[in-house]
Amino acid sequence: MPAGPTFVIVGASLGGARAAEALRDGGFEGQIALIGAEEHYPYERPPLSKGYLQGSAERQSIFAHDDDWYAANAIDLRLGTSVTGIDRDLRQLALASGEAIGYDKLLLTTGAEPVRLPVPGADANGVMYLRTVDDSERLRQTLASASRIAVVGAGWIGLEVAAAARHAGAAVTVIEAAELPLLGVLGPEAATIFLDLHREHDVDFRLSAQVSEIQVSADGATGVRLADGTAIAADAVIAGIGVRPRTGLAAVAGLDVRDGIVTDAALRTSDPAVYAAGDAALAYHPLLGTHLRVEHWSNARHQPVAAARSMLGQEVAYDRLPYFFSDQYDLGMEYTGYVPRGGYDQVVFRGDAGKRELIVFWLSGGRVLAGMNVNVWDVTDQIGQLILDGRPVDPGRLADPGVPLPEAAAGS
Ligand SMILES: Cc1cc2nc3c(=O)[nH]c(=O)nc-3n(C[C@H](O)[C@H](O)[C@H](O)COP(=O)(O)OP(=O)(O)OC[C@H]3O[C@@H](n4cnc5c(N)ncnc54)[C@H](O)[C@@H]3O)c2cc1C
């Protein structure tokens, strides 16, 4: 049994597992407890809507570490264990089992959970969400026999589910409140890339549409009714209408909570003994000069490592640029950077939009805020460099695939 202080991590998913690893890598010899409500060893979620859902990725490939890694690294991994309260004065956690566990430092990687459909019928069998490996396995089974699927929400998860359902041979209707899929993230200029892609795969879009009710029979959901009265028949309804950070524990414990658990750039919450990272954290980003909550895999890989270093007393300012990726059909994309809502004034396309091999840049005042490479690879670092460089670019040079990206600055 390791001696010394006890560090506890609440949330045994990718973020929690990465933090535990970083504590040991950083030479921490005290006790580490990693507590998770799910019964599964910590795993990665991106395959749940891609290869694992489609049956092309093995179950073993989704886990953050081999099962024996935890014991080998003296991590007290407690699965199927919910933390129900934090007593910050006693530095003690209450578990659902009635047990208490003390901590010297605490990291909250409690993640996020799907927003539920707020309409009549939404509790019926056959209305599904996709967050956990159990959800993914249930959905895979459903897709194996369903002939019609309704997807509510044309965000990343909804569109990846639509692609998986088409792959399984089901007819798919996607219902989206906005005028275009991914409109809030990509804006109208680039969102059409994804509308066209899915339409080419025979996905039926209902845009600017509101779901007013889930239609239900004795066996469960039979479809969706829209606010304009249209009925869409479906064997299952999958809702991907966003996630909410799991902030309940932190809020009840009196920590500063807004749309996430508020931290400084060192991932410290308003209590210096408590840290937060991953989907649950609203962390100050020193380069972007704002608090950001990033609901993406790369952030869940890297931010908890920074939090662990911070817990070990190292100087930390977590300043990685937000990054995410998606795969749908034969389209792979990566997005680097951050555009505040409505915060860009120019969009530059570089490459072949027709063949879907391009990079899209979002600019403000001539400076690159973000870039999305679609079926073009190994450019993430260069896009990041343009953003960090902060100098105005020449839009003509930026758009020209013959000009190397590092030479796109105005006056180059
Ligand atoms: C289907 C799916 C596909 C995705 N695909 C992509 C992708 O392609 N690209 C990308 O960039 N990102 C993707 N993401 C997002 C990415 O997976 C998340 O950003 C990442 O999982 C966040 O990790 P986390 O450790 O912060 O939180 P989570 O993964 O949400 O884990 C939090 C864990 O904490 C546990 N927990 C919460 N409260 C308690 C408590 N009180 N007691 C005990 N345990 C608790 C939860 O049970 C959960 O296991 C995807 C997400 C999903 C769901």
GROMACS .gro file of C-alpha atoms and ligand atoms in nm:
model
  465
    1MET     CA    1   0.000   0.000   0.000
    2PRO     CA    2   0.160   0.334  -0.103
    3ALA     CA    3   0.239   0.578   0.178
    4GLY     CA    4   0.195   0.953   0.181
    5PRO     CA    5  -0.092   1.179   0.077
    6THR     CA    6  -0.411   1.055  -0.086
    7PHE     CA    7  -0.522   1.198  -0.419
    8VAL     CA    8  -0.873   1.105  -0.529
    9ILE     CA    9  -1.009   1.129  -0.882
   10VAL     CA   10  -1.387   1.122  -0.928
   11GLY     CA   11  -1.484   1.004  -1.277
   12ALA     CA   12  -1.317   0.691  -1.413
   13SER     CA   13  -1.330   0.761  -1.783
   14LEU     CA   14  -1.058   0.873  -2.022
   15GLY     CA   15  -0.988   1.191  -1.825
   16GLY     CA   16  -0.964   1.017  -1.488
   17ALA     CA   17  -0.745   0.738  -1.623
   18ARG     CA   18  -0.507   0.984  -1.788
   19ALA     CA   19  -0.475   1.184  -1.466
   20ALA     CA   20  -0.396   0.872  -1.263
   21GLU     CA   21  -0.128   0.778  -1.516
   22ALA     CA   22   0.021   1.128  -1.510
   23LEU     CA   23   0.037   1.127  -1.129
   24ARG     CA   24   0.241   0.805  -1.131
   25ASP     CA   25   0.452   0.926  -1.427
   26GLY     CA   26   0.518   1.242  -1.228
   27GLY     CA   27   0.662   1.037  -0.943
   28PHE     CA   28   0.366   1.055  -0.702
   29GLU     CA   29   0.407   0.777  -0.449
   30GLY     CA   30   0.100   0.842  -0.235
   31GLN     CA   31  -0.238   0.673  -0.265
   32ILE     CA   32  -0.450   0.728  -0.575
   33ALA     CA   33  -0.817   0.636  -0.573
   34LEU     CA   34  -0.998   0.648  -0.908
   35ILE     CA   35  -1.373   0.628  -0.854
   36GLY     CA   36  -1.625   0.573  -1.132
   37ALA     CA   37  -1.999   0.519  -1.141
   38GLU     CA   38  -1.980   0.297  -1.450
   39GLU     CA   39  -1.905  -0.076  -1.415
   40HIS     CA   40  -1.649  -0.068  -1.698
   41TYR     CA   41  -1.278  -0.005  -1.688
   42PRO     CA   42  -1.203   0.350  -1.813
   43TYR     CA   43  -1.263   0.371  -2.187
   44GLU     CA   44  -1.265   0.613  -2.480
   45ARG     CA   45  -1.598   0.728  -2.622
   46PRO     CA   46  -1.523   0.829  -2.985
   47PRO     CA   47  -1.543   0.467  -3.115
   48LEU     CA   48  -1.891   0.434  -2.960
   49SER     CA   49  -2.044   0.627  -3.250
   50LYS     CA   50  -1.795   0.504  -3.513
   51GLY     CA   51  -1.605   0.173  -3.545
   52TYR     CA   52  -1.736   0.012  -3.228
   53LEU     CA   53  -2.096   0.098  -3.316
   54GLN     CA   54  -2.047  -0.033  -3.667
   55GLY     CA   55  -1.883  -0.353  -3.544
   56SER     CA   56  -1.543  -0.289  -3.702
   57ALA     CA   57  -1.354  -0.210  -3.377
   58GLU     CA   58  -1.294  -0.472  -3.109
   59ARG     CA   59  -1.424  -0.410  -2.757
   60GLN     CA   60  -1.073  -0.436  -2.613
   61SER     CA   61  -0.956  -0.147  -2.834
   62ILE     CA   62  -1.168   0.114  -2.654
   63PHE     CA   63  -1.009   0.087  -2.310
   64ALA     CA   64  -0.766   0.350  -2.182
   65HIS     CA   65  -0.534   0.089  -2.023
   66ASP     CA   66  -0.514  -0.288  -1.992
   67ASP     CA   67  -0.715  -0.415  -1.696
   68ASP     CA   68  -0.403  -0.511  -1.500
   69TRP     CA   69  -0.243  -0.166  -1.543
   70TYR     CA   70  -0.437  -0.026  -1.245
   71ALA     CA   71  -0.315  -0.282  -0.991
   72ALA     CA   72   0.035  -0.273  -1.139
   73ASN     CA   73   0.042   0.104  -1.077
   74ALA     CA   74  -0.118   0.083  -0.733
   75ILE     CA   75  -0.433   0.265  -0.844
   76ASP     CA   76  -0.726   0.192  -0.615
   77LEU     CA   77  -0.984   0.169  -0.895
   78ARG     CA   78  -1.339   0.158  -0.766
   79LEU     CA   79  -1.587   0.086  -1.042
   80GLY     CA   80  -1.966   0.092  -1.006
   81THR     CA   81  -1.915   0.343  -0.725
   82SER     CA   82  -2.093   0.679  -0.717
   83VAL     CA   83  -1.963   0.970  -0.517
   84THR     CA   84  -2.262   1.142  -0.359
   85GLY     CA   85  -2.105   1.431  -0.171
   86ILE     CA   86  -1.790   1.629  -0.099
   87ASP     CA   87  -1.720   1.761   0.249
   88ARG     CA   88  -1.456   2.024   0.174
   89ASP     CA   89  -1.394   2.107   0.543
   90LEU     CA   90  -1.319   1.745   0.632
   91ARG     CA   91  -1.167   1.676   0.287
   92GLN     CA   92  -1.383   1.371   0.261
   93LEU     CA   93  -1.608   1.216  -0.004
   94ALA     CA   94  -1.932   1.031   0.063
   95LEU     CA   95  -1.995   0.723  -0.150
   96ALA     CA   96  -2.337   0.583  -0.240
   97SER     CA   97  -2.244   0.270  -0.041
   98GLY     CA   98  -2.235   0.481   0.277
   99GLU     CA   99  -1.855   0.466   0.294
  100ALA     CA  100  -1.641   0.778   0.329
  101ILE     CA  101  -1.302   0.836   0.172
  102GLY     CA  102  -1.061   1.111   0.267
  103TYR     CA  103  -0.846   1.311   0.027
  104ASP     CA  104  -0.558   1.554   0.040
  105LYS     CA  105  -0.625   1.665  -0.316
  106LEU     CA  106  -0.926   1.592  -0.531
  107LEU     CA  107  -0.972   1.594  -0.909
  108LEU     CA  108  -1.319   1.605  -1.062
  109THR     CA  109  -1.338   1.446  -1.407
  110THR     CA  110  -1.710   1.387  -1.387
  111GLY     CA  111  -1.767   1.451  -1.758
  112ALA     CA  112  -2.099   1.527  -1.920
  113GLU     CA  113  -2.433   1.361  -1.983
  114PRO     CA  114  -2.680   1.382  -2.271
  115VAL     CA  115  -2.956   1.639  -2.260
  116ARG     CA  116  -3.289   1.454  -2.255
  117LEU     CA  117  -3.564   1.527  -2.506
  118PRO     CA  118  -3.814   1.749  -2.328
  119VAL     CA  119  -4.127   1.622  -2.508
  120PRO     CA  120  -4.415   1.383  -2.432
  121GLY     CA  121  -4.328   1.020  -2.503
  122ALA     CA  122  -3.955   1.071  -2.455
  123ASP     CA  123  -3.939   0.807  -2.181
  124ALA     CA  124  -4.066   0.532  -2.413
  125ASN     CA  125  -3.866   0.224  -2.505
  126GLY     CA  126  -3.681   0.284  -2.827
  127VAL     CA  127  -3.586   0.644  -2.745
  128MET     CA  128  -3.211   0.626  -2.712
  129TYR     CA  129  -2.908   0.838  -2.621
  130LEU     CA  130  -2.543   0.763  -2.687
  131ARG     CA  131  -2.291   0.825  -2.413
  132THR     CA  132  -2.177   0.492  -2.270
  133VAL     CA  133  -2.049   0.163  -2.405
  134ASP     CA  134  -2.379   0.009  -2.291
  135ASP     CA  135  -2.570   0.269  -2.498
  136SER     CA  136  -2.349   0.189  -2.799
  137GLU     CA  137  -2.405  -0.187  -2.769
  138ARG     CA  138  -2.782  -0.137  -2.735
  139LEU     CA  139  -2.784   0.091  -3.037
  140ARG     CA  140  -2.576  -0.153  -3.241
  141GLN     CA  141  -2.834  -0.424  -3.167
  142THR     CA  142  -3.116  -0.189  -3.263
  143LEU     CA  143  -2.947  -0.094  -3.590
  144ALA     CA  144  -2.907  -0.461  -3.678
  145SER     CA  145  -3.284  -0.505  -3.704
  146ALA     CA  146  -3.432  -0.156  -3.753
  147SER     CA  147  -3.547  -0.049  -4.096
  148ARG     CA  148  -3.623   0.317  -4.011
  149ILE     CA  149  -3.432   0.538  -3.770
  150ALA     CA  150  -3.508   0.894  -3.664
  151VAL     CA  151  -3.215   1.098  -3.536
  152VAL     CA  152  -3.299   1.412  -3.343
  153GLY     CA  153  -3.018   1.667  -3.358
  154ALA     CA  154  -2.768   1.715  -3.641
  155GLY     CA  155  -2.458   1.769  -3.428
  156TRP     CA  156  -2.148   1.546  -3.442
  157ILE     CA  157  -2.305   1.255  -3.253
  158GLY     CA  158  -2.632   1.271  -3.446
  159LEU     CA  159  -2.453   1.275  -3.781
  160GLU     CA  160  -2.216   0.992  -3.688
  161VAL     CA  161  -2.516   0.785  -3.575
  162ALA     CA  162  -2.690   0.868  -3.904
  163ALA     CA  163  -2.383   0.741  -4.093
  164ALA     CA  164  -2.372   0.422  -3.883
  165ALA     CA  165  -2.744   0.364  -3.939
  166ARG     CA  166  -2.703   0.407  -4.315
  167HIS     CA  167  -2.407   0.169  -4.299
  168ALA     CA  168  -2.639  -0.083  -4.129
  169GLY     CA  169  -2.892  -0.036  -4.408
  170ALA     CA  170  -3.165   0.156  -4.222
  171ALA     CA  171  -3.353   0.448  -4.375
  172VAL     CA  172  -3.258   0.760  -4.177
  173THR     CA  173  -3.440   1.085  -4.109
  174VAL     CA  174  -3.245   1.358  -3.928
  175ILE     CA  175  -3.449   1.626  -3.755
  176GLU     CA  176  -3.272   1.951  -3.671
  177ALA     CA  177  -3.402   2.275  -3.522
  178ALA     CA  178  -3.150   2.494  -3.707
  179GLU     CA  179  -3.150   2.557  -4.083
  180LEU     CA  180  -2.839   2.342  -4.135
  181PRO     CA  181  -2.656   2.059  -3.959
  182LEU     CA  182  -2.366   2.177  -3.739
  183LEU     CA  183  -2.465   2.536  -3.806
  184GLY     CA  184  -2.357   2.663  -3.463
  185VAL     CA  185  -2.007   2.512  -3.491
  186LEU     CA  186  -1.928   2.562  -3.859
  187GLY     CA  187  -2.149   2.848  -3.977
  188PRO     CA  188  -2.352   2.833  -4.302
  189GLU     CA  189  -2.050   2.837  -4.536
  190ALA     CA  190  -1.903   2.503  -4.423
  191ALA     CA  191  -2.211   2.334  -4.274
  192THR     CA  192  -2.335   2.251  -4.624
  193ILE     CA  193  -2.038   2.012  -4.667
  194PHE     CA  194  -2.206   1.782  -4.416
  195LEU     CA  195  -2.559   1.836  -4.548
  196ASP     CA  196  -2.445   1.739  -4.898
  197LEU     CA  197  -2.245   1.442  -4.770
  198HIS     CA  198  -2.541   1.290  -4.588
  199ARG     CA  199  -2.787   1.369  -4.864
  200GLU     CA  200  -2.560   1.179  -5.104
  201HIS     CA  201  -2.604   0.885  -4.868
  202ASP     CA  202  -2.983   0.925  -4.888
  203VAL     CA  203  -3.035   1.073  -4.542
  204ASP     CA  204  -3.363   1.264  -4.528
  205PHE     CA  205  -3.318   1.598  -4.346
  206ARG     CA  206  -3.598   1.790  -4.177
  207LEU     CA  207  -3.436   2.126  -4.104
  208SER     CA  208  -3.577   2.418  -3.904
  209ALA     CA  209  -3.797   2.149  -3.749
  210GLN     CA  210  -3.904   2.101  -3.388
  211VAL     CA  211  -3.998   1.767  -3.236
  212SER     CA  212  -4.323   1.811  -3.044
  213GLU     CA  213  -4.383   1.452  -2.937
  214ILE     CA  214  -4.253   1.094  -2.957
  215GLN     CA  215  -4.526   0.870  -3.093
  216VAL     CA  216  -4.564   0.561  -2.882
  217SER     CA  217  -4.741   0.224  -2.898
  218ALA     CA  218  -4.756  -0.046  -2.630
  219ASP     CA  219  -4.412  -0.168  -2.750
  220GLY     CA  220  -4.240   0.168  -2.741
  221ALA     CA  221  -4.156   0.452  -2.978
  222THR     CA  222  -4.306   0.433  -3.326
  223GLY     CA  223  -4.189   0.768  -3.454
  224VAL     CA  224  -4.168   1.140  -3.408
  225ARG     CA  225  -4.425   1.414  -3.454
  226LEU     CA  226  -4.300   1.756  -3.555
  227ALA     CA  227  -4.446   2.089  -3.445
  228ASP     CA  228  -4.595   2.141  -3.793
  229GLY     CA  229  -4.791   1.816  -3.751
  230THR     CA  230  -4.571   1.598  -3.976
  231ALA     CA  231  -4.536   1.240  -3.851
  232ILE     CA  232  -4.212   1.049  -3.916
  233ALA     CA  233  -4.235   0.675  -3.857
  234ALA     CA  234  -3.930   0.510  -3.698
  235ASP     CA  235  -3.839   0.185  -3.521
  236ALA     CA  236  -3.609   0.381  -3.291
  237VAL     CA  237  -3.541   0.746  -3.210
  238ILE     CA  238  -3.186   0.850  -3.123
  239ALA     CA  239  -3.147   1.191  -2.963
  240GLY     CA  240  -2.819   1.378  -2.990
  241ILE     CA  241  -2.922   1.723  -2.878
  242GLY     CA  242  -2.616   1.811  -2.674
  243VAL     CA  243  -2.464   1.734  -2.338
  244ARG     CA  244  -2.463   1.899  -1.997
  245PRO     CA  245  -2.154   1.902  -1.777
  246ARG     CA  246  -2.192   1.692  -1.461
  247THR     CA  247  -2.147   1.969  -1.209
  248GLY     CA  248  -2.393   1.859  -0.937
  249LEU     CA  249  -2.133   1.739  -0.687
  250ALA     CA  250  -1.923   2.052  -0.728
  251ALA     CA  251  -2.223   2.284  -0.703
  252VAL     CA  252  -2.358   2.124  -0.385
  253ALA     CA  253  -2.009   2.143  -0.236
  254GLY     CA  254  -2.017   2.519  -0.294
  255LEU     CA  255  -1.753   2.535  -0.568
  256ASP     CA  256  -1.780   2.804  -0.835
  257VAL     CA  257  -1.994   2.647  -1.108
  258ARG     CA  258  -2.133   2.801  -1.424
  259ASP     CA  259  -2.161   2.605  -1.749
  260GLY     CA  260  -1.896   2.376  -1.599
  261ILE     CA  261  -1.678   2.366  -1.290
  262VAL     CA  262  -1.483   2.690  -1.304
  263THR     CA  263  -1.104   2.660  -1.286
  264ASP     CA  264  -0.803   2.877  -1.345
  265ALA     CA  265  -0.541   2.793  -1.608
  266ALA     CA  266  -0.380   2.553  -1.359
  267LEU     CA  267  -0.710   2.360  -1.344
  268ARG     CA  268  -0.766   2.462  -0.979
  269THR     CA  269  -1.127   2.524  -0.877
  270SER     CA  270  -1.234   2.789  -0.629
  271ASP     CA  271  -1.106   2.547  -0.359
  272PRO     CA  272  -0.726   2.510  -0.393
  273ALA     CA  273  -0.744   2.142  -0.288
  274VAL     CA  274  -0.992   2.060  -0.565
  275TYR     CA  275  -0.916   2.046  -0.938
  276ALA     CA  276  -1.134   1.980  -1.242
  277ALA     CA  277  -1.064   1.876  -1.601
  278GLY     CA  278  -1.225   1.726  -1.910
  279ASP     CA  279  -1.585   1.775  -2.023
  280ALA     CA  280  -1.691   1.895  -1.677
  281ALA     CA  281  -1.441   2.180  -1.649
  282LEU     CA  282  -1.486   2.542  -1.751
  283ALA     CA  283  -1.117   2.627  -1.753
  284TYR     CA  284  -0.948   2.960  -1.813
  285HIS     CA  285  -0.753   2.948  -2.139
  286PRO     CA  286  -0.458   3.183  -2.111
  287LEU     CA  287  -0.402   3.226  -2.487
  288LEU     CA  288  -0.767   3.276  -2.578
  289GLY     CA  289  -0.827   3.494  -2.272
  290THR     CA  290  -1.155   3.333  -2.178
  291HIS     CA  291  -1.302   3.042  -1.983
  292LEU     CA  292  -1.374   2.746  -2.214
  293ARG     CA  293  -1.549   2.416  -2.167
  294VAL     CA  294  -1.428   2.174  -2.431
  295GLU     CA  295  -1.634   1.858  -2.484
  296HIS     CA  296  -1.380   1.672  -2.691
  297TRP     CA  297  -1.151   1.372  -2.674
  298SER     CA  298  -0.824   1.559  -2.713
  299ASN     CA  299  -0.909   1.783  -2.420
  300ALA     CA  300  -1.000   1.475  -2.212
  301ARG     CA  301  -0.661   1.327  -2.300
  302HIS     CA  302  -0.446   1.628  -2.223
  303GLN     CA  303  -0.618   1.854  -1.971
  304PRO     CA  304  -0.633   1.594  -1.688
  305VAL     CA  305  -0.259   1.535  -1.735
  306ALA     CA  306  -0.204   1.907  -1.681
  307ALA     CA  307  -0.434   1.893  -1.376
  308ALA     CA  308  -0.228   1.603  -1.236
  309ARG     CA  309   0.092   1.804  -1.277
  310SER     CA  310  -0.074   2.095  -1.107
  311MET     CA  311  -0.176   1.865  -0.818
  312LEU     CA  312   0.191   1.766  -0.791
  313GLY     CA  313   0.281   2.130  -0.737
  314GLN     CA  314   0.423   2.199  -1.083
  315GLU     CA  315   0.365   2.534  -1.259
  316VAL     CA  316   0.087   2.470  -1.509
  317ALA     CA  317  -0.098   2.688  -1.758
  318TYR     CA  318  -0.308   2.464  -1.981
  319ASP     CA  319  -0.307   2.641  -2.318
  320ARG     CA  320  -0.355   2.375  -2.586
  321LEU     CA  321  -0.580   2.491  -2.867
  322PRO     CA  322  -0.916   2.313  -2.877
  323TYR     CA  323  -0.908   2.022  -3.125
  324PHE     CA  324  -1.161   1.761  -3.232
  325PHE     CA  325  -1.221   1.512  -3.507
  326SER     CA  326  -1.506   1.323  -3.668
  327ASP     CA  327  -1.543   1.038  -3.917
  328GLN     CA  328  -1.856   0.996  -4.126
  329TYR     CA  329  -1.871   0.756  -4.426
  330ASP     CA  330  -1.546   0.823  -4.614
  331LEU     CA  331  -1.507   1.173  -4.473
  332GLY     CA  332  -1.257   1.233  -4.196
  333MET     CA  333  -1.208   1.577  -4.048
  334GLU     CA  334  -1.012   1.757  -3.779
  335TYR     CA  335  -1.089   2.101  -3.639
  336THR     CA  336  -0.834   2.314  -3.458
  337GLY     CA  337  -0.897   2.644  -3.283
  338TYR     CA  338  -1.184   2.834  -3.135
  339VAL     CA  339  -1.440   3.068  -3.288
  340PRO     CA  340  -1.671   3.241  -3.043
  341ARG     CA  341  -2.032   3.221  -3.166
  342GLY     CA  342  -2.068   3.468  -3.456
  343GLY     CA  343  -1.706   3.571  -3.399
  344TYR     CA  344  -1.571   3.539  -3.754
  345ASP     CA  345  -1.604   3.774  -4.052
  346GLN     CA  346  -1.446   3.571  -4.334
  347VAL     CA  347  -1.430   3.207  -4.442
  348VAL     CA  348  -1.153   3.086  -4.674
  349PHE     CA  349  -1.168   2.752  -4.860
  350ARG     CA  350  -0.843   2.593  -4.968
  351GLY     CA  351  -0.865   2.282  -5.187
  352ASP     CA  352  -1.136   2.091  -5.364
  353ALA     CA  353  -1.476   2.128  -5.199
  354GLY     CA  354  -1.637   1.908  -5.467
  355LYS     CA  355  -1.405   1.617  -5.386
  356ARG     CA  356  -1.427   1.700  -5.015
  357GLU     CA  357  -1.051   1.742  -4.986
  358LEU     CA  358  -1.004   2.084  -4.841
  359ILE     CA  359  -0.919   2.305  -4.548
  360VAL     CA  360  -1.168   2.564  -4.428
  361PHE     CA  361  -1.041   2.862  -4.230
  362TRP     CA  362  -1.242   3.101  -4.015
  363LEU     CA  363  -1.090   3.449  -3.988
  364SER     CA  364  -1.155   3.764  -3.795
  365GLY     CA  365  -0.987   4.090  -3.892
  366GLY     CA  366  -0.763   3.892  -4.130
  367ARG     CA  367  -0.636   3.659  -3.854
  368VAL     CA  368  -0.701   3.285  -3.849
  369LEU     CA  369  -0.918   3.173  -3.556
  370ALA     CA  370  -0.974   2.812  -3.657
  371GLY     CA  371  -0.922   2.564  -3.937
  372MET     CA  372  -1.095   2.240  -4.038
  373ASN     CA  373  -0.911   1.993  -4.258
  374VAL     CA  374  -1.139   1.753  -4.444
  375ASN     CA  375  -0.974   1.442  -4.594
  376VAL     CA  376  -0.644   1.634  -4.586
  377TRP     CA  377  -0.397   1.515  -4.323
  378ASP     CA  378  -0.092   1.619  -4.122
  379VAL     CA  379  -0.179   1.988  -4.125
  380THR     CA  380  -0.304   2.030  -3.767
  381ASP     CA  381   0.024   2.172  -3.640
  382GLN     CA  382   0.047   2.418  -3.928
  383ILE     CA  383  -0.311   2.534  -3.871
  384GLY     CA  384  -0.236   2.573  -3.502
  385GLN     CA  385   0.076   2.772  -3.584
  386LEU     CA  386  -0.122   3.014  -3.804
  387ILE     CA  387  -0.367   3.066  -3.518
  388LEU     CA  388  -0.099   3.113  -3.252
  389ASP     CA  389   0.106   3.334  -3.480
  390GLY     CA  390  -0.178   3.586  -3.468
  391ARG     CA  391  -0.052   3.780  -3.773
  392PRO     CA  392  -0.295   3.876  -4.052
  393VAL     CA  393  -0.290   3.633  -4.344
  394ASP     CA  394  -0.333   3.700  -4.715
  395PRO     CA  395  -0.667   3.525  -4.794
  396GLY     CA  396  -0.558   3.466  -5.155
  397ARG     CA  397  -0.239   3.288  -5.048
  398LEU     CA  398  -0.427   3.099  -4.776
  399ALA     CA  399  -0.675   2.972  -5.036
  400ASP     CA  400  -0.400   2.864  -5.277
  401PRO     CA  401  -0.292   2.499  -5.216
  402GLY     CA  402   0.030   2.583  -5.404
  403VAL     CA  403   0.138   2.819  -5.124
  404PRO     CA  404   0.270   2.636  -4.815
  405LEU     CA  405   0.053   2.718  -4.514
  406PRO     CA  406   0.336   2.874  -4.311
  407GLU     CA  407   0.380   3.125  -4.599
  408ALA     CA  408   0.020   3.246  -4.596
  409ALA     CA  409   0.095   3.546  -4.375
  410ALA     CA  410   0.028   3.883  -4.540
  411GLY     CA  411   0.349   4.022  -4.689
  412SER     CA  412   0.523   3.680  -4.700
  413LIG     C1  413  -2.049   0.865  -2.861
  413LIG     C2  414  -1.943   0.970  -2.844
  413LIG     C3  415  -1.857   0.997  -2.951
  413LIG     C4  416  -1.759   1.094  -2.939
  413LIG     N1  417  -1.677   1.118  -3.043
  413LIG     C5  418  -1.583   1.215  -3.036
  413LIG     C6  419  -1.499   1.243  -3.147
  413LIG     O1  420  -1.511   1.183  -3.252
  413LIG     N2  421  -1.406   1.340  -3.134
  413LIG     C7  422  -1.391   1.410  -3.019
  413LIG     O2  423  -1.304   1.497  -3.013
  413LIG     N3  424  -1.470   1.386  -2.909
  413LIG     C8  425  -1.565   1.289  -2.916
  413LIG     N4  426  -1.646   1.262  -2.807
  413LIG     C9  427  -1.628   1.339  -2.684
  413LIG    C10  428  -1.530   1.274  -2.586
  413LIG     O3  429  -1.553   1.137  -2.579
  413LIG    C11  430  -1.546   1.338  -2.449
  413LIG     O4  431  -1.498   1.469  -2.460
  413LIG    C12  432  -1.471   1.262  -2.339
  413LIG     O5  433  -1.530   1.137  -2.318
  413LIG    C13  434  -1.473   1.339  -2.207
  413LIG     O6  435  -1.404   1.265  -2.112
  413LIG     P1  436  -1.418   1.294  -1.956
  413LIG     O7  437  -1.328   1.192  -1.891
  413LIG     O8  438  -1.401   1.437  -1.929
  413LIG     O9  439  -1.572   1.263  -1.920
  413LIG     P2  440  -1.665   1.139  -1.947
  413LIG    O10  441  -1.613   1.057  -2.060
  413LIG    O11  442  -1.805   1.191  -1.955
  413LIG    O12  443  -1.652   1.052  -1.815
  413LIG    C14  444  -1.693   1.096  -1.690
  413LIG    C15  445  -1.709   0.975  -1.600
  413LIG    O13  446  -1.735   1.021  -1.469
  413LIG    C16  447  -1.830   0.936  -1.409
  413LIG     N5  448  -1.893   1.010  -1.299
  413LIG    C17  449  -1.962   1.127  -1.310
  413LIG     N6  450  -2.007   1.165  -1.187
  413LIG    C18  451  -1.966   1.070  -1.099
  413LIG    C19  452  -1.982   1.052  -0.960
  413LIG     N7  453  -2.050   1.139  -0.883
  413LIG     N8  454  -1.929   0.942  -0.902
  413LIG    C20  455  -1.858   0.852  -0.976
  413LIG     N9  456  -1.840   0.865  -1.109
  413LIG    C21  457  -1.893   0.972  -1.170
  413LIG    C22  458  -1.924   0.903  -1.522
  413LIG    O14  459  -1.999   0.785  -1.497
  413LIG    C23  460  -1.826   0.886  -1.639
  413LIG    O15  461  -1.783   0.753  -1.653
  413LIG    C24  462  -1.746   1.166  -2.818
  413LIG    C25  463  -1.835   1.141  -2.711
  413LIG    C26  464  -1.932   1.044  -2.725
  413LIG    C27  465  -2.027   1.018  -2.612
   0.00000   0.00000   0.00000
